[in-house]
N, CA, C and O of each residue as an XYZ file, in Angstrom:
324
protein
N       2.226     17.185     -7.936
C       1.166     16.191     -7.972
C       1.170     15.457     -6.634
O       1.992     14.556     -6.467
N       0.415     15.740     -5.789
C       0.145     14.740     -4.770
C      -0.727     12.907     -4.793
O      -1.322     12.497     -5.790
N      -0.632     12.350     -3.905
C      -0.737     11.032     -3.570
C      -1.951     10.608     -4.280
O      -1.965      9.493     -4.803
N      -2.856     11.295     -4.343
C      -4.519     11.001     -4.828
C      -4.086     11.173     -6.432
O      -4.341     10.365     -7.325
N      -3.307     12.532     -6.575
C      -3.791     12.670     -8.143
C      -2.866     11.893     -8.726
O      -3.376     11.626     -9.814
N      -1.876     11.392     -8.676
C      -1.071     10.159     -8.808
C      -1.745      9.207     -9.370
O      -1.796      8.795    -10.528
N      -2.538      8.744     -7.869
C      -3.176      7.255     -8.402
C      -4.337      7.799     -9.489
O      -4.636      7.227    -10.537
N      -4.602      8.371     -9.255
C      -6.079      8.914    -10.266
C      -5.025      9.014    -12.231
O      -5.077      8.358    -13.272
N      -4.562      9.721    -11.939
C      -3.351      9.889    -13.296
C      -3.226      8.560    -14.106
O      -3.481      8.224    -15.262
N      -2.629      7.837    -12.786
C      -2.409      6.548    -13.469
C      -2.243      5.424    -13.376
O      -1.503      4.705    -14.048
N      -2.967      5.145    -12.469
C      -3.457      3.410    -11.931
C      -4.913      3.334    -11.724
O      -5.323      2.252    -11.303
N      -5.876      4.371    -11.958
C      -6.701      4.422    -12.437
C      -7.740      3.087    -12.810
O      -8.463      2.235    -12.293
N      -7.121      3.703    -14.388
C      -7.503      2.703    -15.205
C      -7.167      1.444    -15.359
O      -7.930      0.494    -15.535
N      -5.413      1.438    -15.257
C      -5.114      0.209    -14.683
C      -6.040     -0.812    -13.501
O      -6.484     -1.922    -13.795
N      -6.146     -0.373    -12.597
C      -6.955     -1.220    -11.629
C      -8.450     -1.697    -12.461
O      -8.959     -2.812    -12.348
N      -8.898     -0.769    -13.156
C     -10.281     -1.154    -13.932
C      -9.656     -2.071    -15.057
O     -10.539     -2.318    -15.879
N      -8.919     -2.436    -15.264
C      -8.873     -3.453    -16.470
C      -8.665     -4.885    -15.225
O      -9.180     -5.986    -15.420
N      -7.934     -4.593    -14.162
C      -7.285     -5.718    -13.585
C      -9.070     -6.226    -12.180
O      -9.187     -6.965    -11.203
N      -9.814     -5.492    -12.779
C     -11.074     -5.713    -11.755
C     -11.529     -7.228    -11.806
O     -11.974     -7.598    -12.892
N     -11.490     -7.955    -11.002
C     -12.499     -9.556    -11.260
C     -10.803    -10.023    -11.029
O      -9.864     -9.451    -10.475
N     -10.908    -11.093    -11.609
C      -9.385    -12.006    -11.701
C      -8.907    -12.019    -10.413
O      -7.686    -11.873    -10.474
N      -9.236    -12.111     -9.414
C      -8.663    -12.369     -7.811
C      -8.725    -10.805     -7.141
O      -8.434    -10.748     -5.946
N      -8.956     -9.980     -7.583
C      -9.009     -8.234     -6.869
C      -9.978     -8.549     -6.512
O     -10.632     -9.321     -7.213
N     -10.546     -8.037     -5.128
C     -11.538     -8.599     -4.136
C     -11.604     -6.220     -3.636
O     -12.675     -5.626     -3.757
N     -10.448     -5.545     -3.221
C     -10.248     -4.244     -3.378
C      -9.286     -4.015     -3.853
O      -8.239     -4.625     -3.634
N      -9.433     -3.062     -4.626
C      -7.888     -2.624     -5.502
C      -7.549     -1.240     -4.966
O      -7.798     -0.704     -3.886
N      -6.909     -0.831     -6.048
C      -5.714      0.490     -5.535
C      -7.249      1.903     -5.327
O      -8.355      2.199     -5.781
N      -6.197      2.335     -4.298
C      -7.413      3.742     -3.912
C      -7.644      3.661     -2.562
O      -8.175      4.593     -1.957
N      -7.233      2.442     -1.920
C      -7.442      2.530     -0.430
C      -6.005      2.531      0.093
O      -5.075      2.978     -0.579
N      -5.826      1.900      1.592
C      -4.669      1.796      1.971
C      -4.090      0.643      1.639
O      -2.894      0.474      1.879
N      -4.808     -0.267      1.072
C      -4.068     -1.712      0.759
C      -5.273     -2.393     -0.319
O      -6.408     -1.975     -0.551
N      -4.691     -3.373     -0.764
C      -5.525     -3.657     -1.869
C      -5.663     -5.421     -1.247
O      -4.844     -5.989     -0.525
N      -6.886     -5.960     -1.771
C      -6.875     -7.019     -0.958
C      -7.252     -8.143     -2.331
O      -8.232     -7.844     -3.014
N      -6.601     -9.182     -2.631
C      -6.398    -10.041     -3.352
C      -6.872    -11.618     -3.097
O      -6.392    -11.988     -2.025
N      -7.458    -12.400     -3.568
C      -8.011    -13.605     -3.660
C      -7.398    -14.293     -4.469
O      -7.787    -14.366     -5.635
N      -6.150    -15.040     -3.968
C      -5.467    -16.202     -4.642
C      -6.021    -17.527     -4.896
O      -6.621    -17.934     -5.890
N      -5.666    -18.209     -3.663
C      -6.226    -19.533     -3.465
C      -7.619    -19.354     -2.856
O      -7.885    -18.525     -1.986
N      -8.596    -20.334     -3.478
C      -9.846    -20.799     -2.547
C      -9.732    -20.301     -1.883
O      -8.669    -19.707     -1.703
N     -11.080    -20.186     -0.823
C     -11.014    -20.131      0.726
C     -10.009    -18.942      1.370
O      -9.993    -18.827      2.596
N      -9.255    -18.148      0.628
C      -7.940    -17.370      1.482
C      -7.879    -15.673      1.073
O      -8.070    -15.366     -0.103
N      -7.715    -15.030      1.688
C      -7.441    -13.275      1.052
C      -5.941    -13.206      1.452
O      -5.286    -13.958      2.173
N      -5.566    -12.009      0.728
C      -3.988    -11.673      0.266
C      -4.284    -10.403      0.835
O      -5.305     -9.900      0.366
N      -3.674     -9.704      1.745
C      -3.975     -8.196      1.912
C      -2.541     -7.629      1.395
O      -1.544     -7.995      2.017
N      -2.403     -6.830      0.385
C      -1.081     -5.974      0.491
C      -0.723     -4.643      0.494
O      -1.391     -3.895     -0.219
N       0.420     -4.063      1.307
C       0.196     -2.780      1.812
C       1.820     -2.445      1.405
O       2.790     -3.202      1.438
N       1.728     -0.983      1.003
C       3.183     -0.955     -0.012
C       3.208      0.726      0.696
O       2.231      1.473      0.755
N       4.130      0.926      1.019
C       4.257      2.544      1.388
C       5.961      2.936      1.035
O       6.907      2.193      1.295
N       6.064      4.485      0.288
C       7.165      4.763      0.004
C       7.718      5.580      1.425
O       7.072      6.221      2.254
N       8.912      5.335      1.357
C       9.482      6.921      2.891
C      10.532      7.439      2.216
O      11.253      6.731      1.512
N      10.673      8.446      2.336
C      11.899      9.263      1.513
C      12.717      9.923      2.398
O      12.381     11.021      2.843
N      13.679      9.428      2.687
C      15.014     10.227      3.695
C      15.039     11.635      3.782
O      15.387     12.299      2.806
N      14.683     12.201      4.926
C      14.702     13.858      4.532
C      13.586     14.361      4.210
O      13.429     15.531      3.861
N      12.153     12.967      4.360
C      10.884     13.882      4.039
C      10.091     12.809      5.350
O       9.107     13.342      5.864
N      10.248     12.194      5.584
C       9.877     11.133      6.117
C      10.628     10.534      7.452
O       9.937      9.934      8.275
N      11.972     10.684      7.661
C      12.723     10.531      8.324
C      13.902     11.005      8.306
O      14.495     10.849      7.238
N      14.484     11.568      9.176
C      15.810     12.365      9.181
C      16.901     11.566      8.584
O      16.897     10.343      8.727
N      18.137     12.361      7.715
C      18.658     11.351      6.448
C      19.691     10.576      7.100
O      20.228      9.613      6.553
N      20.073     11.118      8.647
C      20.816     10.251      9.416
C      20.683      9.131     10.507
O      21.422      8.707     11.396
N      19.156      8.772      9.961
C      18.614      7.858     10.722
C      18.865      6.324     10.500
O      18.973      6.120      9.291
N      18.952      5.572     10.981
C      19.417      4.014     11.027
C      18.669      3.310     10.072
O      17.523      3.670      9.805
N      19.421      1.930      9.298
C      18.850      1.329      8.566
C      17.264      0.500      9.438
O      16.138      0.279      8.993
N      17.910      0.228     10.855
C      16.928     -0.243     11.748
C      16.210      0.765     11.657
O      15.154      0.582     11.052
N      16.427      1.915     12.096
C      14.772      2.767     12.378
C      14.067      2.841     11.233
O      12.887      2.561     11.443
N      14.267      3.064     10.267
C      13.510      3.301      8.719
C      13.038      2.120      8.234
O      12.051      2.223      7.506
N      13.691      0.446      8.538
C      12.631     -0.767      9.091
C      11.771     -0.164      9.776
O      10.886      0.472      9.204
N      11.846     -0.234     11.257
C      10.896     -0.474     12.031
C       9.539      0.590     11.648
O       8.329      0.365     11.663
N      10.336      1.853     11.298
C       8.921      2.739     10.910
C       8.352      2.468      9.546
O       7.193      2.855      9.399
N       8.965      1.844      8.445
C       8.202      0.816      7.017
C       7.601     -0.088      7.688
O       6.468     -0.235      7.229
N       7.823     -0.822      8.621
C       7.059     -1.679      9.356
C       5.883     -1.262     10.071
O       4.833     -1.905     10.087
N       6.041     -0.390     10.543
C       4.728      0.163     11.626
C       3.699      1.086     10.717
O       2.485      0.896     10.646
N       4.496      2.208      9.982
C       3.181      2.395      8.864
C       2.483      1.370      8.161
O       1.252      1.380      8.148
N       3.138      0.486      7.576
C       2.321     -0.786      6.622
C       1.375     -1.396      7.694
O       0.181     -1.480      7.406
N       1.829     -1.847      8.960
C       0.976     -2.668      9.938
C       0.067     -1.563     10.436
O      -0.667     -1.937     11.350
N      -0.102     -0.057     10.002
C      -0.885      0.540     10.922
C      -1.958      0.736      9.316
O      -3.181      0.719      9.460
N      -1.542      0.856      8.336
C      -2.021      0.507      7.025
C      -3.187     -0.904      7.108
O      -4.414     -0.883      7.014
N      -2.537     -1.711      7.254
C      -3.230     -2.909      7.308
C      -4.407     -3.199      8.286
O      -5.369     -3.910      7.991
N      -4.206     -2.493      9.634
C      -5.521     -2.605     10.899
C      -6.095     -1.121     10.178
O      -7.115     -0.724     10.741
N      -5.820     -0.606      9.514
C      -7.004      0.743      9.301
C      -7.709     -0.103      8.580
O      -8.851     -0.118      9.039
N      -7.553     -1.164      7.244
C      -8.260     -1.933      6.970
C      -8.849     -2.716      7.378
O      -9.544     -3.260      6.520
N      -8.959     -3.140      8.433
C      -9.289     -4.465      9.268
C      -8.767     -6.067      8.743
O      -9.471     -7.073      8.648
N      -7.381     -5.930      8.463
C      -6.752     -7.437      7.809
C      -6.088     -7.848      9.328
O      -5.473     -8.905      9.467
């Protein structure tokens, strides 16, 4: 099962019950963008990496930061947040 049929499987529907109530975009893009307070948006961007699929399994706790860091922030400007 890949990444699409995942979410399609089963957050789906979930996101359609959770539609209105502060979801401004929900799941299906690269980040889902949320309306807490008045006046403010919430952008959040969640990505898995798997040692050995994603990054070599002898790679540093720092590098596997910095690259969770740089996918999510490259996540977040594909959205324009």
């Amino acid at each position: 099962m890949n990444e699409f049929e995942l979410i399609q499987a089963y957050f789906t529907s979930l996101a359609a019950k959770c539609s209105g109530g502060g979801v401004v975009l929900g799941i299906g893009d690269d980040c889902a963008i949320l309306q807490p307070p008045p006046n403010a948006q919430l952008v959040v961007s969640t990505d898995t990496l798997i040692s050995g699929v994603h990054f070599p399994e002898n790679t540093t706790a720092y590098d596997v930061g910095f690259k969770a860091l740089a996918v999510n922030l490259s996540d977040l400007a594909a959205m324009g947040a």
